[in-house]
């Protein structure tokens, strides 16, 4: 059974008005969408879809937490996810993305798969640098053993003498 099938919304037979959808996201979701950055998750996604005559307005509310690898020590790191996104879906002759928050889908389509959108919203809400916060005593919240090893190895960077001689070259005439 395709796990992502539950994220397809058949809008063709949907009446004009407001419709509510709710999903619980776990590690299965990120395995199915091939998002290797996220190891596990406990996320609730609420979608309020307002269908109008020539367009749909989708209001996503995403709350929960995810588990990723720390960029510094590679231990597990839990990060909160809180996001509210609005997407306008218009009907046109062919599917295209008009803007960041406007999507045009072909009138021949009868359903929309929101799994790609949910994955995109979650991924974009992640911080660029995913590291453990500092400890109470000013140290890293990271795995101390890994940090010590990194500091030990970073001290071994000896400069090749050939590169050192290149610094003495004068290019001004």
Short mmCIF file of N, CA and C in Angstrom, two decimals:
data_model
loop_
_atom_site.label_atom_id
_atom_site.label_comp_id
_atom_site.label_asym_id
_atom_site.label_seq_id
_atom_site.Cartn_x
_atom_site.Cartn_y
_atom_site.Cartn_z
N UNK A 1 0.83 -1.18 0.00
CA UNK A 1 0.00 0.00 0.00
C UNK A 1 0.88 1.25 0.00
N UNK A 2 0.55 2.20 -0.81
CA UNK A 2 1.31 3.43 -0.91
C UNK A 2 0.93 4.35 0.26
N UNK A 3 1.92 4.63 1.12
CA UNK A 3 1.67 5.44 2.31
C UNK A 3 1.21 6.85 1.97
N UNK A 4 1.71 7.41 0.88
CA UNK A 4 1.39 8.79 0.52
C UNK A 4 0.01 8.96 -0.12
N UNK A 5 -0.70 7.87 -0.35
CA UNK A 5 -2.02 7.94 -0.97
C UNK A 5 -3.00 8.76 -0.13
N UNK A 6 -2.85 8.71 1.20
CA UNK A 6 -3.77 9.45 2.07
C UNK A 6 -3.58 10.97 1.97
N UNK A 7 -2.51 11.41 1.31
CA UNK A 7 -2.25 12.84 1.15
C UNK A 7 -2.78 13.38 -0.18
N UNK A 8 -3.49 12.54 -0.93
CA UNK A 8 -4.12 12.97 -2.17
C UNK A 8 -5.54 13.42 -1.88
N UNK A 9 -5.85 14.63 -2.33
CA UNK A 9 -7.19 15.19 -2.10
C UNK A 9 -7.91 15.26 -3.45
N UNK A 10 -8.96 14.46 -3.63
CA UNK A 10 -9.74 14.54 -4.87
C UNK A 10 -10.67 15.76 -4.82
N UNK A 11 -10.27 16.84 -5.45
CA UNK A 11 -11.02 18.09 -5.36
C UNK A 11 -12.11 18.20 -6.42
N UNK A 12 -12.10 17.36 -7.42
CA UNK A 12 -13.08 17.45 -8.51
C UNK A 12 -14.51 17.32 -7.98
N UNK A 13 -14.77 16.41 -7.10
CA UNK A 13 -16.12 16.21 -6.57
C UNK A 13 -16.39 16.99 -5.29
N UNK A 14 -15.45 17.78 -4.86
CA UNK A 14 -15.58 18.53 -3.62
C UNK A 14 -16.53 19.72 -3.80
N UNK A 15 -17.40 19.91 -2.85
CA UNK A 15 -18.34 21.04 -2.94
C UNK A 15 -17.62 22.35 -2.64
N UNK A 16 -18.18 23.43 -3.14
CA UNK A 16 -17.61 24.75 -2.87
C UNK A 16 -17.83 25.05 -1.39
N UNK A 17 -16.75 25.51 -0.73
CA UNK A 17 -16.82 25.80 0.69
C UNK A 17 -15.53 25.38 1.39
N UNK A 18 -15.59 25.28 2.70
CA UNK A 18 -14.42 24.97 3.52
C UNK A 18 -14.42 23.49 3.89
N UNK A 19 -13.23 22.88 3.75
CA UNK A 19 -13.05 21.47 4.08
C UNK A 19 -11.80 21.33 4.95
N UNK A 20 -11.88 20.51 5.99
CA UNK A 20 -10.77 20.32 6.92
C UNK A 20 -10.13 18.95 6.74
N UNK A 21 -8.80 18.92 6.80
CA UNK A 21 -8.02 17.69 6.72
C UNK A 21 -7.00 17.70 7.84
N UNK A 22 -6.67 16.52 8.35
CA UNK A 22 -5.72 16.41 9.43
C UNK A 22 -4.87 15.16 9.22
N UNK A 23 -3.56 15.30 9.39
CA UNK A 23 -2.64 14.17 9.26
C UNK A 23 -1.66 14.16 10.42
N UNK A 24 -1.26 12.96 10.82
CA UNK A 24 -0.20 12.78 11.81
C UNK A 24 1.01 12.27 11.03
N UNK A 25 2.12 13.01 11.13
CA UNK A 25 3.32 12.69 10.36
C UNK A 25 4.32 12.01 11.29
N UNK A 26 4.90 10.90 10.80
CA UNK A 26 5.93 10.20 11.55
C UNK A 26 7.10 9.89 10.60
N UNK A 27 7.99 9.03 11.04
CA UNK A 27 9.15 8.67 10.21
C UNK A 27 8.73 8.02 8.89
N UNK A 28 7.57 7.36 8.86
CA UNK A 28 7.10 6.71 7.63
C UNK A 28 6.94 7.72 6.49
N UNK A 29 6.46 8.90 6.83
CA UNK A 29 6.26 9.94 5.83
C UNK A 29 7.58 10.32 5.18
N UNK A 30 8.61 10.55 6.00
CA UNK A 30 9.90 11.00 5.46
C UNK A 30 10.64 9.88 4.73
N UNK A 31 10.37 8.63 5.08
CA UNK A 31 10.90 7.51 4.31
C UNK A 31 10.24 7.46 2.93
N UNK A 32 8.94 7.72 2.89
CA UNK A 32 8.19 7.64 1.63
C UNK A 32 8.54 8.79 0.68
N UNK A 33 8.87 9.97 1.22
CA UNK A 33 9.21 11.10 0.35
C UNK A 33 10.71 11.22 0.13
N UNK A 34 11.48 10.27 0.62
CA UNK A 34 12.93 10.25 0.46
C UNK A 34 13.60 11.50 1.01
N UNK A 35 13.23 11.89 2.20
CA UNK A 35 13.88 13.01 2.88
C UNK A 35 14.85 12.42 3.89
N UNK A 36 16.11 12.28 3.48
CA UNK A 36 17.10 11.62 4.33
C UNK A 36 17.57 12.51 5.48
N UNK A 37 17.24 13.79 5.44
CA UNK A 37 17.70 14.71 6.48
C UNK A 37 16.95 14.49 7.80
N UNK A 38 15.71 14.08 7.73
CA UNK A 38 14.87 13.92 8.92
C UNK A 38 14.76 12.45 9.28
N UNK A 39 15.18 12.12 10.52
CA UNK A 39 15.18 10.73 10.97
C UNK A 39 13.84 10.29 11.52
N UNK A 40 13.18 11.14 12.27
CA UNK A 40 11.90 10.79 12.88
C UNK A 40 11.11 12.09 13.12
N UNK A 41 9.84 11.93 13.37
CA UNK A 41 9.00 13.12 13.58
C UNK A 41 7.73 12.76 14.32
N UNK A 42 7.22 13.74 15.02
CA UNK A 42 5.89 13.69 15.61
C UNK A 42 5.27 15.03 15.28
N UNK A 43 4.55 15.06 14.17
CA UNK A 43 4.03 16.31 13.65
C UNK A 43 2.55 16.15 13.35
N UNK A 44 1.80 17.18 13.64
CA UNK A 44 0.39 17.22 13.27
C UNK A 44 0.21 18.31 12.22
N UNK A 45 -0.40 17.93 11.11
CA UNK A 45 -0.66 18.88 10.02
C UNK A 45 -2.16 19.05 9.88
N UNK A 46 -2.60 20.30 9.96
CA UNK A 46 -4.00 20.64 9.74
C UNK A 46 -4.08 21.45 8.46
N UNK A 47 -5.00 21.08 7.60
CA UNK A 47 -5.22 21.80 6.36
C UNK A 47 -6.67 22.25 6.30
N UNK A 48 -6.84 23.55 6.12
CA UNK A 48 -8.18 24.11 5.88
C UNK A 48 -8.18 24.50 4.41
N UNK A 49 -8.95 23.77 3.62
CA UNK A 49 -9.02 23.99 2.18
C UNK A 49 -10.35 24.69 1.86
N UNK A 50 -10.24 25.85 1.28
CA UNK A 50 -11.44 26.58 0.87
C UNK A 50 -11.54 26.49 -0.65
N UNK A 51 -12.53 25.75 -1.12
CA UNK A 51 -12.72 25.61 -2.57
C UNK A 51 -13.65 26.71 -3.05
N UNK A 52 -13.19 27.42 -4.06
CA UNK A 52 -14.00 28.45 -4.70
C UNK A 52 -14.24 28.02 -6.15
N UNK A 53 -14.93 28.82 -6.90
CA UNK A 53 -15.29 28.46 -8.28
C UNK A 53 -14.05 28.23 -9.15
N UNK A 54 -13.07 29.12 -9.12
CA UNK A 54 -11.91 29.03 -10.02
C UNK A 54 -10.59 28.85 -9.28
N UNK A 55 -10.63 28.65 -7.97
CA UNK A 55 -9.38 28.46 -7.23
C UNK A 55 -9.66 27.81 -5.88
N UNK A 56 -8.57 27.40 -5.21
CA UNK A 56 -8.65 26.86 -3.86
C UNK A 56 -7.62 27.58 -3.01
N UNK A 57 -7.96 27.82 -1.76
CA UNK A 57 -7.03 28.42 -0.81
C UNK A 57 -6.74 27.37 0.25
N UNK A 58 -5.46 27.04 0.40
CA UNK A 58 -5.03 26.02 1.36
C UNK A 58 -4.25 26.68 2.49
N UNK A 59 -4.76 26.55 3.70
CA UNK A 59 -4.07 27.07 4.90
C UNK A 59 -3.55 25.88 5.69
N UNK A 60 -2.22 25.74 5.72
CA UNK A 60 -1.57 24.65 6.43
C UNK A 60 -1.10 25.15 7.80
N UNK A 61 -1.35 24.35 8.83
CA UNK A 61 -0.79 24.60 10.16
C UNK A 61 -0.02 23.34 10.54
N UNK A 62 1.28 23.53 10.79
CA UNK A 62 2.18 22.39 11.05
C UNK A 62 2.81 22.60 12.42
N UNK A 63 2.57 21.66 13.33
CA UNK A 63 3.11 21.74 14.70
C UNK A 63 3.64 20.37 15.12
N UNK A 64 4.75 20.40 15.84
CA UNK A 64 5.32 19.17 16.36
C UNK A 64 6.81 19.28 16.51
N UNK A 65 7.47 18.15 16.39
CA UNK A 65 8.93 18.14 16.50
C UNK A 65 9.50 17.08 15.57
N UNK A 66 10.75 17.30 15.19
CA UNK A 66 11.45 16.35 14.33
C UNK A 66 12.77 15.98 14.98
N UNK A 67 13.33 14.86 14.54
CA UNK A 67 14.64 14.44 15.00
C UNK A 67 15.55 14.38 13.80
N UNK A 68 16.65 15.14 13.88
CA UNK A 68 17.67 15.19 12.84
C UNK A 68 19.03 14.93 13.48
N UNK A 69 20.04 14.81 12.65
CA UNK A 69 21.40 14.67 13.15
C UNK A 69 21.99 16.06 13.41
N UNK A 70 22.67 16.21 14.51
CA UNK A 70 23.35 17.46 14.84
C UNK A 70 24.49 17.66 13.83
N UNK A 71 24.60 18.87 13.30
CA UNK A 71 25.66 19.16 12.33
C UNK A 71 27.05 19.10 12.95
N UNK A 72 27.14 19.27 14.26
CA UNK A 72 28.44 19.30 14.92
C UNK A 72 28.89 17.91 15.39
N UNK A 73 28.02 17.18 16.09
CA UNK A 73 28.45 15.91 16.71
C UNK A 73 27.75 14.67 16.14
N UNK A 74 26.77 14.86 15.27
CA UNK A 74 26.01 13.79 14.63
C UNK A 74 25.14 12.97 15.58
N UNK A 75 24.95 13.44 16.81
CA UNK A 75 23.98 12.81 17.70
C UNK A 75 22.58 13.27 17.30
N UNK A 76 21.58 12.57 17.81
CA UNK A 76 20.20 12.97 17.51
C UNK A 76 19.90 14.32 18.15
N UNK A 77 19.12 15.12 17.45
CA UNK A 77 18.75 16.44 17.90
C UNK A 77 17.26 16.64 17.63
N UNK A 78 16.52 17.00 18.65
CA UNK A 78 15.08 17.23 18.48
C UNK A 78 14.85 18.73 18.29
N UNK A 79 14.14 19.06 17.23
CA UNK A 79 13.84 20.46 16.91
C UNK A 79 12.33 20.65 16.82
N UNK A 80 11.82 21.76 17.37
CA UNK A 80 10.39 22.04 17.24
C UNK A 80 10.07 22.55 15.83
N UNK A 81 8.89 22.22 15.37
CA UNK A 81 8.40 22.69 14.07
C UNK A 81 7.06 23.38 14.31
N UNK A 82 7.00 24.66 13.96
CA UNK A 82 5.76 25.43 14.06
C UNK A 82 5.70 26.31 12.83
N UNK A 83 4.75 26.01 11.97
CA UNK A 83 4.68 26.74 10.71
C UNK A 83 3.23 26.91 10.28
N UNK A 84 2.95 28.07 9.70
CA UNK A 84 1.65 28.32 9.09
C UNK A 84 1.91 28.82 7.68
N UNK A 85 1.36 28.14 6.70
CA UNK A 85 1.58 28.47 5.30
C UNK A 85 0.24 28.58 4.58
N UNK A 86 0.18 29.49 3.63
CA UNK A 86 -1.00 29.64 2.79
C UNK A 86 -0.59 29.45 1.34
N UNK A 87 -1.34 28.63 0.63
CA UNK A 87 -1.07 28.35 -0.77
C UNK A 87 -2.35 28.57 -1.56
N UNK A 88 -2.22 29.30 -2.66
CA UNK A 88 -3.35 29.56 -3.55
C UNK A 88 -3.19 28.65 -4.76
N UNK A 89 -4.23 27.88 -5.05
CA UNK A 89 -4.21 26.97 -6.18
C UNK A 89 -5.23 27.46 -7.20
N UNK A 90 -4.73 27.76 -8.39
CA UNK A 90 -5.59 28.22 -9.47
C UNK A 90 -5.68 27.13 -10.52
N UNK A 91 -6.73 27.17 -11.31
CA UNK A 91 -6.90 26.21 -12.39
C UNK A 91 -6.51 26.87 -13.70
N UNK A 92 -5.72 26.16 -14.51
CA UNK A 92 -5.27 26.70 -15.79
C UNK A 92 -5.18 25.61 -16.84
N UNK A 93 -4.55 25.93 -17.96
CA UNK A 93 -4.44 24.97 -19.05
C UNK A 93 -3.40 23.90 -18.77
N UNK A 94 -2.32 24.28 -18.05
CA UNK A 94 -1.31 23.29 -17.70
C UNK A 94 -0.74 23.61 -16.32
N UNK A 95 -0.12 22.60 -15.68
CA UNK A 95 0.42 22.77 -14.33
C UNK A 95 1.71 23.56 -14.35
N UNK A 96 1.83 24.51 -13.43
CA UNK A 96 3.05 25.29 -13.28
C UNK A 96 3.02 25.99 -11.93
N UNK A 97 4.20 26.48 -11.52
CA UNK A 97 4.28 27.24 -10.28
C UNK A 97 4.44 28.70 -10.65
N UNK A 98 3.44 29.50 -10.31
CA UNK A 98 3.43 30.91 -10.70
C UNK A 98 4.28 31.76 -9.74
N UNK A 99 4.19 31.47 -8.47
CA UNK A 99 4.96 32.17 -7.43
C UNK A 99 5.16 31.19 -6.28
N UNK A 100 5.85 31.66 -5.22
CA UNK A 100 6.09 30.78 -4.08
C UNK A 100 4.80 30.29 -3.43
N UNK A 101 3.78 31.13 -3.45
CA UNK A 101 2.54 30.77 -2.79
C UNK A 101 1.36 30.59 -3.76
N UNK A 102 1.65 30.51 -5.06
CA UNK A 102 0.60 30.31 -6.06
C UNK A 102 0.99 29.13 -6.95
N UNK A 103 0.09 28.19 -7.04
CA UNK A 103 0.30 27.00 -7.85
C UNK A 103 -0.84 26.90 -8.87
N UNK A 104 -0.49 26.68 -10.11
CA UNK A 104 -1.51 26.51 -11.14
C UNK A 104 -1.54 25.04 -11.52
N UNK A 105 -2.73 24.44 -11.47
CA UNK A 105 -2.86 23.04 -11.86
C UNK A 105 -3.81 22.95 -13.06
N UNK A 106 -3.54 21.95 -13.89
CA UNK A 106 -4.32 21.77 -15.11
C UNK A 106 -5.77 21.43 -14.77
N UNK A 107 -6.68 21.96 -15.55
CA UNK A 107 -8.10 21.70 -15.33
C UNK A 107 -8.44 20.23 -15.55
N UNK A 108 -7.59 19.51 -16.27
CA UNK A 108 -7.83 18.08 -16.51
C UNK A 108 -7.53 17.23 -15.26
N UNK A 109 -6.81 17.79 -14.29
CA UNK A 109 -6.50 17.06 -13.05
C UNK A 109 -7.76 16.93 -12.20
N UNK A 110 -7.79 15.91 -11.38
CA UNK A 110 -8.95 15.72 -10.51
C UNK A 110 -8.57 15.64 -9.04
N UNK A 111 -7.25 15.57 -8.73
CA UNK A 111 -6.80 15.51 -7.35
C UNK A 111 -5.46 16.21 -7.21
N UNK A 112 -5.12 16.56 -5.98
CA UNK A 112 -3.83 17.17 -5.69
C UNK A 112 -3.18 16.39 -4.56
N UNK A 113 -1.88 16.12 -4.73
CA UNK A 113 -1.10 15.42 -3.72
C UNK A 113 -0.38 16.48 -2.88
N UNK A 114 -0.77 16.61 -1.62
CA UNK A 114 -0.18 17.64 -0.76
C UNK A 114 1.05 17.14 0.00
N UNK A 115 1.45 15.89 -0.18
CA UNK A 115 2.62 15.36 0.53
C UNK A 115 3.89 16.13 0.16
N UNK A 116 4.05 16.46 -1.10
CA UNK A 116 5.22 17.22 -1.54
C UNK A 116 5.23 18.60 -0.89
N UNK A 117 4.07 19.22 -0.80
CA UNK A 117 3.95 20.54 -0.18
C UNK A 117 4.27 20.48 1.31
N UNK A 118 3.73 19.49 1.99
CA UNK A 118 3.97 19.33 3.42
C UNK A 118 5.47 19.12 3.68
N UNK A 119 6.09 18.25 2.89
CA UNK A 119 7.53 18.00 3.03
C UNK A 119 8.32 19.29 2.80
N UNK A 120 7.94 20.05 1.81
CA UNK A 120 8.63 21.31 1.50
C UNK A 120 8.47 22.31 2.65
N UNK A 121 7.28 22.45 3.19
CA UNK A 121 7.04 23.38 4.29
C UNK A 121 7.86 22.99 5.52
N UNK A 122 7.90 21.71 5.83
CA UNK A 122 8.66 21.24 6.99
C UNK A 122 10.15 21.47 6.78
N UNK A 123 10.65 21.11 5.61
CA UNK A 123 12.08 21.25 5.32
C UNK A 123 12.50 22.72 5.35
N UNK A 124 11.67 23.60 4.82
CA UNK A 124 12.00 25.03 4.81
C UNK A 124 11.93 25.66 6.20
N UNK A 125 11.23 25.03 7.13
CA UNK A 125 11.15 25.59 8.48
C UNK A 125 12.33 25.16 9.36
N UNK A 126 13.19 24.28 8.83
CA UNK A 126 14.37 23.86 9.59
C UNK A 126 15.41 24.98 9.61
N UNK A 127 16.14 25.11 10.71
CA UNK A 127 17.21 26.11 10.72
C UNK A 127 18.36 25.67 9.80
N UNK A 128 19.13 26.64 9.31
CA UNK A 128 20.27 26.30 8.46
C UNK A 128 21.31 25.50 9.23
N UNK A 129 21.54 25.88 10.46
CA UNK A 129 22.53 25.22 11.30
C UNK A 129 21.78 24.45 12.38
N UNK A 130 21.89 23.14 12.33
CA UNK A 130 21.19 22.29 13.28
C UNK A 130 22.19 21.74 14.28
N UNK A 131 22.33 22.43 15.43
CA UNK A 131 23.26 22.01 16.47
C UNK A 131 22.58 22.06 17.83
N UNK A 132 23.12 21.27 18.76
CA UNK A 132 22.62 21.30 20.12
C UNK A 132 22.87 22.68 20.73
N UNK A 133 21.96 23.12 21.56
CA UNK A 133 22.16 24.42 22.22
C UNK A 133 23.25 24.29 23.26
N UNK A 134 23.80 25.42 23.65
CA UNK A 134 24.88 25.43 24.64
C UNK A 134 24.38 24.94 25.98
N UNK A 135 25.26 24.27 26.69
CA UNK A 135 24.91 23.77 28.02
C UNK A 135 24.84 24.88 29.04
N UNK A 136 24.43 24.56 30.26
CA UNK A 136 24.28 25.55 31.31
C UNK A 136 25.61 26.16 31.74
N UNK A 137 26.69 25.39 31.61
CA UNK A 137 28.00 25.88 32.03
C UNK A 137 28.77 26.50 30.88
N UNK A 138 28.09 26.84 29.80
CA UNK A 138 28.75 27.50 28.67
C UNK A 138 29.34 26.53 27.67
N UNK A 139 29.28 25.24 27.93
CA UNK A 139 29.80 24.26 27.00
C UNK A 139 28.77 23.89 25.95
N UNK A 140 29.20 23.07 25.00
CA UNK A 140 28.28 22.60 23.97
C UNK A 140 27.32 21.59 24.57
N UNK A 141 26.11 21.53 24.03
CA UNK A 141 25.17 20.50 24.41
C UNK A 141 25.44 19.23 23.63
N UNK A 142 26.47 19.28 22.80
CA UNK A 142 26.84 18.15 21.94
C UNK A 142 27.55 17.06 22.73
N UNK A 143 27.70 15.93 22.09
CA UNK A 143 28.41 14.79 22.64
C UNK A 143 29.85 15.22 22.93
N UNK A 144 30.22 15.27 24.20
CA UNK A 144 31.54 15.78 24.62
C UNK A 144 32.67 14.96 24.03
N UNK A 145 32.49 13.66 23.92
CA UNK A 145 33.53 12.78 23.36
C UNK A 145 33.84 13.14 21.91
N UNK A 146 32.81 13.40 21.14
CA UNK A 146 32.99 13.77 19.73
C UNK A 146 33.64 15.14 19.62
N UNK A 147 33.21 16.09 20.44
CA UNK A 147 33.79 17.43 20.41
C UNK A 147 35.27 17.39 20.76
N UNK A 148 35.63 16.60 21.77
CA UNK A 148 37.05 16.46 22.14
C UNK A 148 37.87 15.89 20.99
N UNK A 149 37.32 14.90 20.31
CA UNK A 149 38.03 14.28 19.17
C UNK A 149 38.18 15.29 18.03
N UNK A 150 37.15 16.07 17.77
CA UNK A 150 37.23 17.10 16.72
C UNK A 150 38.30 18.14 17.05
N UNK A 151 38.34 18.57 18.31
CA UNK A 151 39.35 19.55 18.72
C UNK A 151 40.75 18.97 18.60
N UNK A 152 40.87 17.71 18.95
CA UNK A 152 42.18 17.03 18.85
C UNK A 152 42.63 16.95 17.40
N UNK A 153 41.74 16.59 16.52
CA UNK A 153 42.10 16.45 15.10
C UNK A 153 42.30 17.79 14.42
N UNK A 154 41.62 18.82 14.87
CA UNK A 154 41.77 20.13 14.23
C UNK A 154 43.13 20.74 14.53
N UNK A 155 43.78 20.33 15.60
CA UNK A 155 45.10 20.83 15.95
C UNK A 155 46.20 20.23 15.10
N UNK A 156 45.90 19.19 14.36
CA UNK A 156 46.91 18.51 13.54
C UNK A 156 47.07 19.09 12.15
N UNK A 157 46.43 20.20 11.85
CA UNK A 157 46.51 20.80 10.52
C UNK A 157 47.84 21.52 10.35
N UNK A 158 48.83 20.82 9.88
CA UNK A 158 50.12 21.44 9.61
C UNK A 158 50.12 21.97 8.20
N UNK A 159 50.70 23.13 8.03
CA UNK A 159 50.75 23.76 6.72
C UNK A 159 51.91 23.16 5.94
N UNK A 160 51.62 22.77 4.71
CA UNK A 160 52.65 22.24 3.82
C UNK A 160 53.66 23.36 3.56
N UNK A 161 54.98 23.08 3.71
CA UNK A 161 55.99 24.12 3.54
C UNK A 161 55.97 24.75 2.14
N UNK A 162 55.53 24.03 1.14
CA UNK A 162 55.46 24.60 -0.22
C UNK A 162 54.46 25.74 -0.27
N UNK A 163 53.34 25.60 0.43
CA UNK A 163 52.34 26.66 0.47
C UNK A 163 52.85 27.85 1.28
N UNK A 164 53.61 27.56 2.31
CA UNK A 164 54.17 28.62 3.14
C UNK A 164 55.11 29.51 2.34
N UNK A 165 55.90 28.94 1.43
CA UNK A 165 56.83 29.71 0.60
C UNK A 165 56.07 30.57 -0.41
N UNK A 166 54.91 30.13 -0.86
CA UNK A 166 54.13 30.91 -1.82
C UNK A 166 53.62 32.22 -1.21
N UNK A 167 53.47 32.26 0.09
CA UNK A 167 53.02 33.48 0.74
C UNK A 167 54.03 34.62 0.61
N UNK A 168 55.30 34.27 0.39
CA UNK A 168 56.37 35.26 0.29
C UNK A 168 56.54 35.85 -1.10
N UNK A 169 55.81 35.36 -2.07
CA UNK A 169 55.94 35.88 -3.43
C UNK A 169 55.34 37.27 -3.49
N UNK A 170 56.07 38.21 -4.09
CA UNK A 170 55.60 39.59 -4.24
C UNK A 170 55.15 39.78 -5.67
N UNK A 171 53.90 40.10 -5.84
CA UNK A 171 53.33 40.26 -7.17
C UNK A 171 53.33 41.71 -7.62
N UNK A 172 53.63 42.66 -6.76
CA UNK A 172 53.67 44.08 -7.14
C UNK A 172 54.98 44.38 -7.85
N UNK A 173 54.93 45.21 -8.89
CA UNK A 173 56.15 45.58 -9.63
C UNK A 173 56.62 46.93 -9.27
#
